[in-house]
Structure formats: C-alpha cells, structure tokens
C-alpha cells in the first residue's frame, strides 16, 4: 500500500464501551495525539539538557456536521452519559484492520453560524488502555 | 456507499422556482435562461453557475455549495423593471427553502453580493441594457 488520502478515514464507536462499534455519521476529520510526558533529568556537569519519557497520552479530536437524524443519538447521548465509549480510529477503510482503539471520554461542542453549515467538534481522551492494530513490536 | 447526486438537479429546482412565478415572468416575459438569453430577448433572466464545492465526509460528501449569478437583463432607459425583477428574485430565493431537489435536501440560500449595472446595446449605443440581480450561494445536502 502507498501513501493515502484521508477521504476513506472513519470513526467508529460503541456508546456502551463494548465491541459493537458503528460508524459515526457526518464525520469528516479526526486527530489522534500520542505525545509522551518528558521529565527533565538534567544534572550538574551534563553538557546538554536530558530527559526521560513517560507514557503516551492518547487524546485527540473529532469533527463533523450536525444531522438531527444521527448526531444527537450517536454523539451527544454519549457525551451526556457516564460511560466511556469504545472508539475506533481508522485511517483508511480500504485497510480496516489498521486502526487505533480504546475506551475514551468524549465531549462535544456545537458551532452554529448564520453563514455556514452547523458543525460539531469533539475532544476525546483515553479512559482505558489503547492499542494500535495490528500490533507492532518495537 | 451513497451515489453522488446529479448537480443539474439544483439548476432544475432554481429554474422551476423562478419560471413558475407569475410576478417575475410579468417583468421578464422572455424567460429564464442558462448563461445567455436567446437573440431578440429584451426582458430575460440568466442563471450562471460560477462555482461548486463538495465538502467531503469520511464516507460521502456531507454537503455541497453552489454559487450562481442570477441577473435580470432588461432593455430600458431606467433600471426600474430590472430592479423590480432582481427584488422579486431575491424574495423568491433568499432564506427560503428550495424544493424539491432530486437527490438533495436544501440547507440554505444566501445572497453573496448584489449586482446593479448597465451596458450600452451592441447595435445601438443609444439603447441601454439594465442589469440587476445578485450572486447567490446555495447549500444542499446529498440524500
């Protein structure tokens, strides 16, 4: 496989936190961050700053457009609930076995303008262990 | 997987609304035309698609935006009837629901910029074409 376009990306979730994920409708972008904490361990006589790495954060964002047939049930019901959702982030549905997944706490905001489409955006952060599939042993 | 809707359906809906309005047709009896009115027309409206944009989602276009230039062309000394036609077009389109559009659901129609100008007739410099209308942005969601 070669470099790919984001057109075939997908966001799938199970609001119960289970394994039955379905595609989030009217979604057009997501972001996944795995920034690690860096702890400064620079000491006397070191010739440059040094650090050690902590764990990856696993957080990000999702965005799309409001559709009253799907957005309230699929997104806002999860936001207003108390159960972390199972989230699958798929870079390319033509290779659906390559994905990142895990439990996530999700929030959402709505953007309504008199001159544009009604859109929503959401931030998520890991609520349990996340994995990349297929697993790559470092 | 959804199938892309036919963009011509938006043109057709626009034509139907304008051509179906008796008040507008009384002002521009030579009709509604795409790009250019036929030779001999002295009171007509032209509709020109200027730009189109697909806003993509992960599995299908989420919505599409069309920008049309809609202008009344009236051969007259003052711009009275051309202005009246432009105002009638605006009343019919601005912030109203454009329907039915085969394969789409209408989201919004908004004026981008009004147009009001005049041109000398190419055959007789004493005659004036009064042009009045606007650019309209029409946003639709594929069904």
PDB file of C-alpha atoms in Angstrom:
ATOM      1  CA  UNK A   1       0.000   0.000   0.000  1.00  0.00           C
ATOM      2  CA  UNK A   2       1.126   3.514  -0.705  1.00  0.00           C
ATOM      3  CA  UNK A   3       0.580   6.862   0.886  1.00  0.00           C
ATOM      4  CA  UNK A   4      -3.118   7.528   1.241  1.00  0.00           C
ATOM      5  CA  UNK A   5      -5.717  10.256   1.193  1.00  0.00           C
ATOM      6  CA  UNK A   6      -7.857  10.908   4.274  1.00  0.00           C
ATOM      7  CA  UNK A   7     -11.103  10.604   2.305  1.00  0.00           C
ATOM      8  CA  UNK A   8     -11.544   6.979   3.372  1.00  0.00           C
ATOM      9  CA  UNK A   9     -10.976   7.568   7.066  1.00  0.00           C
ATOM     10  CA  UNK A  10     -13.561   6.542   9.626  1.00  0.00           C
ATOM     11  CA  UNK A  11     -14.530   6.994  13.256  1.00  0.00           C
ATOM     12  CA  UNK A  12     -16.482   4.159  14.851  1.00  0.00           C
ATOM     13  CA  UNK A  13     -17.776   3.932  18.378  1.00  0.00           C
ATOM     14  CA  UNK A  14     -19.779   1.810  20.766  1.00  0.00           C
ATOM     15  CA  UNK A  15     -21.522   4.056  23.302  1.00  0.00           C
ATOM     16  CA  UNK A  16     -21.645   1.237  25.857  1.00  0.00           C
ATOM     17  CA  UNK A  17     -17.894   0.756  25.788  1.00  0.00           C
ATOM     18  CA  UNK A  18     -18.331  -2.681  24.223  1.00  0.00           C
ATOM     19  CA  UNK A  19     -17.139  -4.149  20.970  1.00  0.00           C
ATOM     20  CA  UNK A  20     -20.117  -3.341  18.718  1.00  0.00           C
ATOM     21  CA  UNK A  21     -18.818  -0.212  17.086  1.00  0.00           C
ATOM     22  CA  UNK A  22     -20.671   1.645  14.309  1.00  0.00           C
ATOM     23  CA  UNK A  23     -19.548   4.496  12.095  1.00  0.00           C
ATOM     24  CA  UNK A  24     -20.169   7.996  13.376  1.00  0.00           C
ATOM     25  CA  UNK A  25     -22.264   9.710  10.696  1.00  0.00           C
ATOM     26  CA  UNK A  26     -21.454  13.051   9.031  1.00  0.00           C
ATOM     27  CA  UNK A  27     -17.930  12.970  10.377  1.00  0.00           C
ATOM     28  CA  UNK A  28     -15.103  14.425   8.303  1.00  0.00           C
ATOM     29  CA  UNK A  29     -11.972  14.664  10.446  1.00  0.00           C
ATOM     30  CA  UNK A  30     -10.236  13.283  13.489  1.00  0.00           C
ATOM     31  CA  UNK A  31      -6.934  13.708  15.217  1.00  0.00           C
ATOM     32  CA  UNK A  32      -5.026  11.321  17.435  1.00  0.00           C
ATOM     33  CA  UNK A  33      -2.162  12.512  19.618  1.00  0.00           C
ATOM     34  CA  UNK A  34       0.263  10.237  21.402  1.00  0.00           C
ATOM     35  CA  UNK A  35       2.526  12.844  22.943  1.00  0.00           C
ATOM     36  CA  UNK A  36       4.622  11.498  25.788  1.00  0.00           C
ATOM     37  CA  UNK A  37       5.478  13.249  29.016  1.00  0.00           C
ATOM     38  CA  UNK A  38       9.091  14.368  29.091  1.00  0.00           C
ATOM     39  CA  UNK A  39      10.733  14.601  32.510  1.00  0.00           C
ATOM     40  CA  UNK A  40      13.843  16.707  32.775  1.00  0.00           C
ATOM     41  CA  UNK A  41      16.709  14.754  34.381  1.00  0.00           C
ATOM     42  CA  UNK A  42      19.496  17.191  33.614  1.00  0.00           C
ATOM     43  CA  UNK A  43      22.227  17.101  36.257  1.00  0.00           C
ATOM     44  CA  UNK A  44      25.329  19.057  37.226  1.00  0.00           C
ATOM     45  CA  UNK A  45      28.186  18.646  34.757  1.00  0.00           C
ATOM     46  CA  UNK A  46      25.877  17.428  31.938  1.00  0.00           C
ATOM     47  CA  UNK A  47      26.762  19.199  28.716  1.00  0.00           C
ATOM     48  CA  UNK A  48      23.176  19.392  27.495  1.00  0.00           C
ATOM     49  CA  UNK A  49      19.684  19.018  28.855  1.00  0.00           C
ATOM     50  CA  UNK A  50      18.477  15.435  29.164  1.00  0.00           C
ATOM     51  CA  UNK A  51      15.066  13.924  29.674  1.00  0.00           C
ATOM     52  CA  UNK A  52      13.318  10.594  30.158  1.00  0.00           C
ATOM     53  CA  UNK A  53       9.994   9.743  28.556  1.00  0.00           C
ATOM     54  CA  UNK A  54       6.755   8.795  30.271  1.00  0.00           C
ATOM     55  CA  UNK A  55       3.664   7.219  28.788  1.00  0.00           C
ATOM     56  CA  UNK A  56       1.873   8.332  25.620  1.00  0.00           C
ATOM     57  CA  UNK A  57      -1.190  10.446  26.320  1.00  0.00           C
ATOM     58  CA  UNK A  58      -3.698   9.128  23.741  1.00  0.00           C
ATOM     59  CA  UNK A  59      -6.071  12.013  23.178  1.00  0.00           C
ATOM     60  CA  UNK A  60      -7.397  13.949  20.228  1.00  0.00           C
ATOM     61  CA  UNK A  61     -10.352  15.439  18.484  1.00  0.00           C
ATOM     62  CA  UNK A  62     -13.179  14.515  16.102  1.00  0.00           C
ATOM     63  CA  UNK A  63     -15.282  16.842  13.972  1.00  0.00           C
ATOM     64  CA  UNK A  64     -18.216  16.746  11.601  1.00  0.00           C
ATOM     65  CA  UNK A  65     -21.582  18.255  10.723  1.00  0.00           C
ATOM     66  CA  UNK A  66     -24.874  18.224  12.594  1.00  0.00           C
ATOM     67  CA  UNK A  67     -27.551  15.855  11.296  1.00  0.00           C
ATOM     68  CA  UNK A  68     -30.591  15.626  13.550  1.00  0.00           C
ATOM     69  CA  UNK A  69     -31.166  12.016  12.440  1.00  0.00           C
ATOM     70  CA  UNK A  70     -27.831  10.817  13.823  1.00  0.00           C
ATOM     71  CA  UNK A  71     -25.779  13.372  15.765  1.00  0.00           C
ATOM     72  CA  UNK A  72     -27.917  13.610  18.930  1.00  0.00           C
ATOM     73  CA  UNK A  73     -28.091   9.838  19.366  1.00  0.00           C
ATOM     74  CA  UNK A  74     -24.624   8.893  18.195  1.00  0.00           C
ATOM     75  CA  UNK A  75     -22.600  11.693  19.746  1.00  0.00           C
ATOM     76  CA  UNK A  76     -24.385  13.842  22.296  1.00  0.00           C
ATOM     77  CA  UNK A  77     -26.009  10.904  24.074  1.00  0.00           C
ATOM     78  CA  UNK A  78     -22.511   9.573  24.690  1.00  0.00           C
ATOM     79  CA  UNK A  79     -21.293  12.983  25.829  1.00  0.00           C
ATOM     80  CA  UNK A  80     -24.135  13.338  28.350  1.00  0.00           C
ATOM     81  CA  UNK A  81     -23.785   9.752  29.563  1.00  0.00           C
ATOM     82  CA  UNK A  82     -21.435   8.438  32.210  1.00  0.00           C
ATOM     83  CA  UNK A  83     -19.950   5.522  30.299  1.00  0.00           C
ATOM     84  CA  UNK A  84     -16.706   5.850  28.338  1.00  0.00           C
ATOM     85  CA  UNK A  85     -17.268   4.852  24.711  1.00  0.00           C
ATOM     86  CA  UNK A  86     -15.218   2.354  22.754  1.00  0.00           C
ATOM     87  CA  UNK A  87     -13.595   4.390  19.991  1.00  0.00           C
ATOM     88  CA  UNK A  88     -12.015   3.046  16.814  1.00  0.00           C
ATOM     89  CA  UNK A  89      -9.994   5.472  14.685  1.00  0.00           C
ATOM     90  CA  UNK A  90      -9.394   4.106  11.199  1.00  0.00           C
ATOM     91  CA  UNK A  91      -7.026   5.919   8.809  1.00  0.00           C
ATOM     92  CA  UNK A  92      -8.335   4.109   5.727  1.00  0.00           C
ATOM     93  CA  UNK A  93     -11.410   1.895   5.433  1.00  0.00           C
ATOM     94  CA  UNK A  94      -9.779   0.128   2.480  1.00  0.00           C
ATOM     95  CA  UNK A  95      -7.412  -1.316   5.115  1.00  0.00           C
ATOM     96  CA  UNK A  96      -9.846  -1.650   8.015  1.00  0.00           C
ATOM     97  CA  UNK A  97      -7.567  -3.853  10.118  1.00  0.00           C
ATOM     98  CA  UNK A  98      -5.168  -0.933  10.652  1.00  0.00           C
ATOM     99  CA  UNK A  99      -6.628   1.153  13.447  1.00  0.00           C
ATOM    100  CA  UNK A 100      -6.227   2.641  16.902  1.00  0.00           C
ATOM    101  CA  UNK A 101      -8.797   1.745  19.535  1.00  0.00           C
ATOM    102  CA  UNK A 102      -9.660   2.033  23.188  1.00  0.00           C
ATOM    103  CA  UNK A 103     -12.078   3.472  25.699  1.00  0.00           C
ATOM    104  CA  UNK A 104     -12.491   7.221  25.549  1.00  0.00           C
ATOM    105  CA  UNK A 105     -14.129  10.019  27.474  1.00  0.00           C
ATOM    106  CA  UNK A 106     -15.738  12.288  24.896  1.00  0.00           C
ATOM    107  CA  UNK A 107     -17.069  15.814  24.993  1.00  0.00           C
ATOM    108  CA  UNK A 108     -18.571  17.891  22.208  1.00  0.00           C
ATOM    109  CA  UNK A 109     -19.272  21.419  21.130  1.00  0.00           C
ATOM    110  CA  UNK A 110     -21.666  22.768  18.527  1.00  0.00           C
ATOM    111  CA  UNK A 111     -20.818  25.596  16.138  1.00  0.00           C
ATOM    112  CA  UNK A 112     -23.792  27.392  14.563  1.00  0.00           C
ATOM    113  CA  UNK A 113     -23.220  30.339  12.254  1.00  0.00           C
ATOM    114  CA  UNK A 114     -25.693  32.313  10.143  1.00  0.00           C
ATOM    115  CA  UNK A 115     -23.350  31.946   7.175  1.00  0.00           C
ATOM    116  CA  UNK A 116     -22.312  28.303   7.338  1.00  0.00           C
ATOM    117  CA  UNK A 117     -23.211  24.703   7.995  1.00  0.00           C
ATOM    118  CA  UNK A 118     -23.889  23.625  11.569  1.00  0.00           C
ATOM    119  CA  UNK A 119     -20.866  21.689  12.690  1.00  0.00           C
ATOM    120  CA  UNK A 120     -19.713  19.922  15.821  1.00  0.00           C
ATOM    121  CA  UNK A 121     -16.333  19.173  17.250  1.00  0.00           C
ATOM    122  CA  UNK A 122     -15.362  16.797  19.968  1.00  0.00           C
ATOM    123  CA  UNK A 123     -12.361  16.204  22.174  1.00  0.00           C
ATOM    124  CA  UNK A 124     -11.560  12.757  23.474  1.00  0.00           C
ATOM    125  CA  UNK A 125      -9.077  11.381  25.950  1.00  0.00           C
ATOM    126  CA  UNK A 126      -8.234   7.797  26.820  1.00  0.00           C
ATOM    127  CA  UNK A 127     -10.338   6.228  29.576  1.00  0.00           C
ATOM    128  CA  UNK A 128      -8.534   2.890  29.479  1.00  0.00           C
ATOM    129  CA  UNK A 129      -5.703   1.167  27.661  1.00  0.00           C
ATOM    130  CA  UNK A 130      -5.372   1.982  23.959  1.00  0.00           C
ATOM    131  CA  UNK A 131      -3.791  -0.176  21.302  1.00  0.00           C
ATOM    132  CA  UNK A 132      -2.715   0.099  17.720  1.00  0.00           C
ATOM    133  CA  UNK A 133      -3.701  -2.779  15.453  1.00  0.00           C
ATOM    134  CA  UNK A 134      -2.030  -4.742  14.075  1.00  0.00           C
ATOM    135  CA  UNK A 135       0.412  -4.589  16.935  1.00  0.00           C
ATOM    136  CA  UNK A 136       3.996  -3.699  16.061  1.00  0.00           C
ATOM    137  CA  UNK A 137       6.626  -4.881  18.489  1.00  0.00           C
ATOM    138  CA  UNK A 138       9.095  -2.008  18.990  1.00  0.00           C
TER     139      UNK A 138
ATOM    140  CA  UNK B   1     -21.939   3.796  -0.027  1.00  0.00           C
ATOM    141  CA  UNK B   2     -24.047   6.642  -1.335  1.00  0.00           C
ATOM    142  CA  UNK B   3     -24.101   7.604  -5.004  1.00  0.00           C
ATOM    143  CA  UNK B   4     -23.283  11.195  -5.874  1.00  0.00           C
ATOM    144  CA  UNK B   5     -26.381  13.239  -6.658  1.00  0.00           C
ATOM    145  CA  UNK B   6     -26.759  14.984 -10.006  1.00  0.00           C
ATOM    146  CA  UNK B   7     -25.744  18.618  -9.645  1.00  0.00           C
ATOM    147  CA  UNK B   8     -28.094  19.521 -12.530  1.00  0.00           C
ATOM    148  CA  UNK B   9     -30.968  18.879 -10.125  1.00  0.00           C
ATOM    149  CA  UNK B  10     -30.115  22.100  -8.296  1.00  0.00           C
ATOM    150  CA  UNK B  11     -30.183  24.031 -11.585  1.00  0.00           C
ATOM    151  CA  UNK B  12     -33.567  22.498 -12.366  1.00  0.00           C
ATOM    152  CA  UNK B  13     -35.024  23.450  -8.986  1.00  0.00           C
ATOM    153  CA  UNK B  14     -33.798  27.003  -9.386  1.00  0.00           C
ATOM    154  CA  UNK B  15     -35.310  27.286 -12.855  1.00  0.00           C
ATOM    155  CA  UNK B  16     -38.612  25.867 -11.624  1.00  0.00           C
ATOM    156  CA  UNK B  17     -38.938  28.399  -8.800  1.00  0.00           C
ATOM    157  CA  UNK B  18     -38.125  31.421 -10.958  1.00  0.00           C
ATOM    158  CA  UNK B  19     -40.023  30.378 -14.089  1.00  0.00           C
ATOM    159  CA  UNK B  20     -43.020  29.378 -12.014  1.00  0.00           C
ATOM    160  CA  UNK B  21     -43.501  32.823 -10.501  1.00  0.00           C
ATOM    161  CA  UNK B  22     -46.078  34.882 -12.377  1.00  0.00           C
ATOM    162  CA  UNK B  23     -44.943  38.200 -10.913  1.00  0.00           C
ATOM    163  CA  UNK B  24     -41.373  37.653 -12.092  1.00  0.00           C
ATOM    164  CA  UNK B  25     -42.483  36.426 -15.505  1.00  0.00           C
ATOM    165  CA  UNK B  26     -44.563  39.578 -15.948  1.00  0.00           C
ATOM    166  CA  UNK B  27     -41.382  41.626 -15.553  1.00  0.00           C
ATOM    167  CA  UNK B  28     -39.168  39.365 -17.714  1.00  0.00           C
ATOM    168  CA  UNK B  29     -41.544  37.648 -20.176  1.00  0.00           C
ATOM    169  CA  UNK B  30     -38.700  36.331 -22.356  1.00  0.00           C
ATOM    170  CA  UNK B  31     -37.986  33.783 -19.629  1.00  0.00           C
ATOM    171  CA  UNK B  32     -35.226  32.231 -17.556  1.00  0.00           C
ATOM    172  CA  UNK B  33     -32.109  31.029 -19.389  1.00  0.00           C
ATOM    173  CA  UNK B  34     -28.835  29.399 -18.573  1.00  0.00           C
ATOM    174  CA  UNK B  35     -25.858  31.681 -19.252  1.00  0.00           C
ATOM    175  CA  UNK B  36     -27.269  33.555 -22.282  1.00  0.00           C
ATOM    176  CA  UNK B  37     -30.782  34.588 -23.339  1.00  0.00           C
ATOM    177  CA  UNK B  38     -31.791  33.910 -26.966  1.00  0.00           C
ATOM    178  CA  UNK B  39     -31.260  36.576 -29.615  1.00  0.00           C
ATOM    179  CA  UNK B  40     -34.124  39.057 -29.711  1.00  0.00           C
ATOM    180  CA  UNK B  41     -34.871  38.803 -25.987  1.00  0.00           C
ATOM    181  CA  UNK B  42     -35.306  42.185 -24.341  1.00  0.00           C
ATOM    182  CA  UNK B  43     -36.506  41.106 -20.911  1.00  0.00           C
ATOM    183  CA  UNK B  44     -34.983  37.931 -19.548  1.00  0.00           C
ATOM    184  CA  UNK B  45     -33.120  36.417 -16.618  1.00  0.00           C
ATOM    185  CA  UNK B  46     -29.870  34.470 -16.911  1.00  0.00           C
ATOM    186  CA  UNK B  47     -28.591  31.920 -14.437  1.00  0.00           C
ATOM    187  CA  UNK B  48     -24.903  31.104 -14.470  1.00  0.00           C
ATOM    188  CA  UNK B  49     -23.235  28.505 -12.267  1.00  0.00           C
ATOM    189  CA  UNK B  50     -19.997  30.090 -11.141  1.00  0.00           C
ATOM    190  CA  UNK B  51     -18.502  27.757  -8.556  1.00  0.00           C
ATOM    191  CA  UNK B  52     -19.272  24.441  -6.890  1.00  0.00           C
ATOM    192  CA  UNK B  53     -17.622  22.811  -3.899  1.00  0.00           C
ATOM    193  CA  UNK B  54     -18.007  19.347  -2.369  1.00  0.00           C
ATOM    194  CA  UNK B  55     -17.461  19.291   1.386  1.00  0.00           C
ATOM    195  CA  UNK B  56     -16.242  15.770   1.979  1.00  0.00           C
ATOM    196  CA  UNK B  57     -17.092  13.462   4.843  1.00  0.00           C
ATOM    197  CA  UNK B  58     -15.487  10.099   5.575  1.00  0.00           C
ATOM    198  CA  UNK B  59     -17.999   8.017   3.591  1.00  0.00           C
ATOM    199  CA  UNK B  60     -19.733  10.533   1.328  1.00  0.00           C
ATOM    200  CA  UNK B  61     -19.895  14.253   0.590  1.00  0.00           C
ATOM    201  CA  UNK B  62     -21.515  15.921   3.599  1.00  0.00           C
ATOM    202  CA  UNK B  63     -22.823  18.906   1.725  1.00  0.00           C
ATOM    203  CA  UNK B  64     -22.295  20.860  -1.485  1.00  0.00           C
ATOM    204  CA  UNK B  65     -22.160  24.565  -2.137  1.00  0.00           C
ATOM    205  CA  UNK B  66     -23.172  26.129  -5.455  1.00  0.00           C
ATOM    206  CA  UNK B  67     -22.726  29.781  -6.325  1.00  0.00           C
ATOM    207  CA  UNK B  68     -24.988  31.144  -9.040  1.00  0.00           C
ATOM    208  CA  UNK B  69     -25.062  34.549 -10.715  1.00  0.00           C
ATOM    209  CA  UNK B  70     -28.709  35.394 -11.380  1.00  0.00           C
ATOM    210  CA  UNK B  71     -29.273  38.574 -13.351  1.00  0.00           C
ATOM    211  CA  UNK B  72     -32.269  40.242 -14.970  1.00  0.00           C
ATOM    212  CA  UNK B  73     -31.432  41.813 -18.355  1.00  0.00           C
ATOM    213  CA  UNK B  74     -33.938  44.466 -19.395  1.00  0.00           C
ATOM    214  CA  UNK B  75     -33.659  46.789 -22.393  1.00  0.00           C
ATOM    215  CA  UNK B  76     -34.938  50.049 -20.901  1.00  0.00           C
ATOM    216  CA  UNK B  77     -33.735  53.559 -20.136  1.00  0.00           C
ATOM    217  CA  UNK B  78     -34.217  53.417 -16.391  1.00  0.00           C
ATOM    218  CA  UNK B  79     -33.490  50.398 -14.259  1.00  0.00           C
ATOM    219  CA  UNK B  80     -36.952  50.225 -12.769  1.00  0.00           C
ATOM    220  CA  UNK B  81     -38.109  46.898 -14.128  1.00  0.00           C
ATOM    221  CA  UNK B  82     -34.688  45.293 -13.841  1.00  0.00           C
ATOM    222  CA  UNK B  83     -34.559  46.342 -10.179  1.00  0.00           C
ATOM    223  CA  UNK B  84     -38.080  45.051  -9.631  1.00  0.00           C
ATOM    224  CA  UNK B  85     -37.133  41.701 -11.195  1.00  0.00           C
ATOM    225  CA  UNK B  86     -33.995  41.481  -9.041  1.00  0.00           C
ATOM    226  CA  UNK B  87     -36.037  42.202  -5.937  1.00  0.00           C
ATOM    227  CA  UNK B  88     -38.588  39.570  -6.919  1.00  0.00           C
ATOM    228  CA  UNK B  89     -35.793  37.021  -7.459  1.00  0.00           C
ATOM    229  CA  UNK B  90     -34.392  37.917  -4.054  1.00  0.00           C
ATOM    230  CA  UNK B  91     -37.788  37.484  -2.439  1.00  0.00           C
ATOM    231  CA  UNK B  92     -38.170  34.067  -4.044  1.00  0.00           C
ATOM    232  CA  UNK B  93     -34.718  32.797  -3.085  1.00  0.00           C
ATOM    233  CA  UNK B  94     -33.215  34.490  -0.049  1.00  0.00           C
ATOM    234  CA  UNK B  95     -33.538  32.377   3.063  1.00  0.00           C
ATOM    235  CA  UNK B  96     -36.352  30.292   1.580  1.00  0.00           C
ATOM    236  CA  UNK B  97     -36.459  26.539   1.082  1.00  0.00           C
ATOM    237  CA  UNK B  98     -35.595  25.474  -2.467  1.00  0.00           C
ATOM    238  CA  UNK B  99     -37.517  22.246  -3.044  1.00  0.00           C
ATOM    239  CA  UNK B 100     -37.904  19.698  -4.362  1.00  0.00           C
ATOM    240  CA  UNK B 101     -34.343  18.995  -5.459  1.00  0.00           C
ATOM    241  CA  UNK B 102     -33.950  15.429  -6.685  1.00  0.00           C
ATOM    242  CA  UNK B 103     -31.261  13.685  -4.624  1.00  0.00           C
ATOM    243  CA  UNK B 104     -30.668  16.598  -2.279  1.00  0.00           C
ATOM    244  CA  UNK B 105     -32.101  18.349   0.735  1.00  0.00           C
ATOM    245  CA  UNK B 106     -31.849  22.123   0.665  1.00  0.00           C
ATOM    246  CA  UNK B 107     -29.885  23.716   3.510  1.00  0.00           C
ATOM    247  CA  UNK B 108     -29.669  27.442   2.748  1.00  0.00           C
ATOM    248  CA  UNK B 109     -29.766  30.094   0.043  1.00  0.00           C
ATOM    249  CA  UNK B 110     -27.948  33.318   0.833  1.00  0.00           C
ATOM    250  CA  UNK B 111     -27.095  36.352  -1.242  1.00  0.00           C
ATOM    251  CA  UNK B 112     -23.364  36.888  -1.583  1.00  0.00           C
ATOM    252  CA  UNK B 113     -23.312  40.174  -3.495  1.00  0.00           C
ATOM    253  CA  UNK B 114     -25.918  42.257  -5.330  1.00  0.00           C
ATOM    254  CA  UNK B 115     -25.360  43.295  -8.962  1.00  0.00           C
ATOM    255  CA  UNK B 116     -26.713  46.523 -10.472  1.00  0.00           C
ATOM    256  CA  UNK B 117     -25.208  47.941 -13.632  1.00  0.00           C
ATOM    257  CA  UNK B 118     -25.992  48.926 -17.208  1.00  0.00           C
ATOM    258  CA  UNK B 119     -24.437  48.255 -20.615  1.00  0.00           C
ATOM    259  CA  UNK B 120     -24.888  50.014 -23.960  1.00  0.00           C
ATOM    260  CA  UNK B 121     -26.605  47.910 -26.603  1.00  0.00           C
ATOM    261  CA  UNK B 122     -24.055  46.465 -29.020  1.00  0.00           C
ATOM    262  CA  UNK B 123     -26.123  47.544 -32.050  1.00  0.00           C
ATOM    263  CA  UNK B 124     -27.377  50.933 -30.896  1.00  0.00           C
ATOM    264  CA  UNK B 125     -25.375  52.988 -28.433  1.00  0.00           C
ATOM    265  CA  UNK B 126     -28.458  55.000 -27.510  1.00  0.00           C
ATOM    266  CA  UNK B 127     -30.099  51.920 -26.037  1.00  0.00           C
ATOM    267  CA  UNK B 128     -29.239  50.641 -22.583  1.00  0.00           C
ATOM    268  CA  UNK B 129     -29.394  47.190 -21.013  1.00  0.00           C
ATOM    269  CA  UNK B 130     -30.215  47.405 -17.352  1.00  0.00           C
ATOM    270  CA  UNK B 131     -28.744  44.513 -15.396  1.00  0.00           C
ATOM    271  CA  UNK B 132     -29.833  43.737 -11.832  1.00  0.00           C
ATOM    272  CA  UNK B 133     -29.586  40.645  -9.681  1.00  0.00           C
ATOM    273  CA  UNK B 134     -27.102  39.018  -7.359  1.00  0.00           C
ATOM    274  CA  UNK B 135     -24.723  36.165  -6.707  1.00  0.00           C
ATOM    275  CA  UNK B 136     -26.410  33.529  -4.542  1.00  0.00           C
ATOM    276  CA  UNK B 137     -24.800  30.734  -2.576  1.00  0.00           C
ATOM    277  CA  UNK B 138     -26.976  27.634  -2.366  1.00  0.00           C
ATOM    278  CA  UNK B 139     -26.012  24.904   0.090  1.00  0.00           C
ATOM    279  CA  UNK B 140     -27.514  21.423  -0.224  1.00  0.00           C
ATOM    280  CA  UNK B 141     -27.012  18.081   1.488  1.00  0.00           C
ATOM    281  CA  UNK B 142     -26.954  14.891  -0.628  1.00  0.00           C
ATOM    282  CA  UNK B 143     -29.712  12.481   0.445  1.00  0.00           C
TER     283      UNK B 143
END
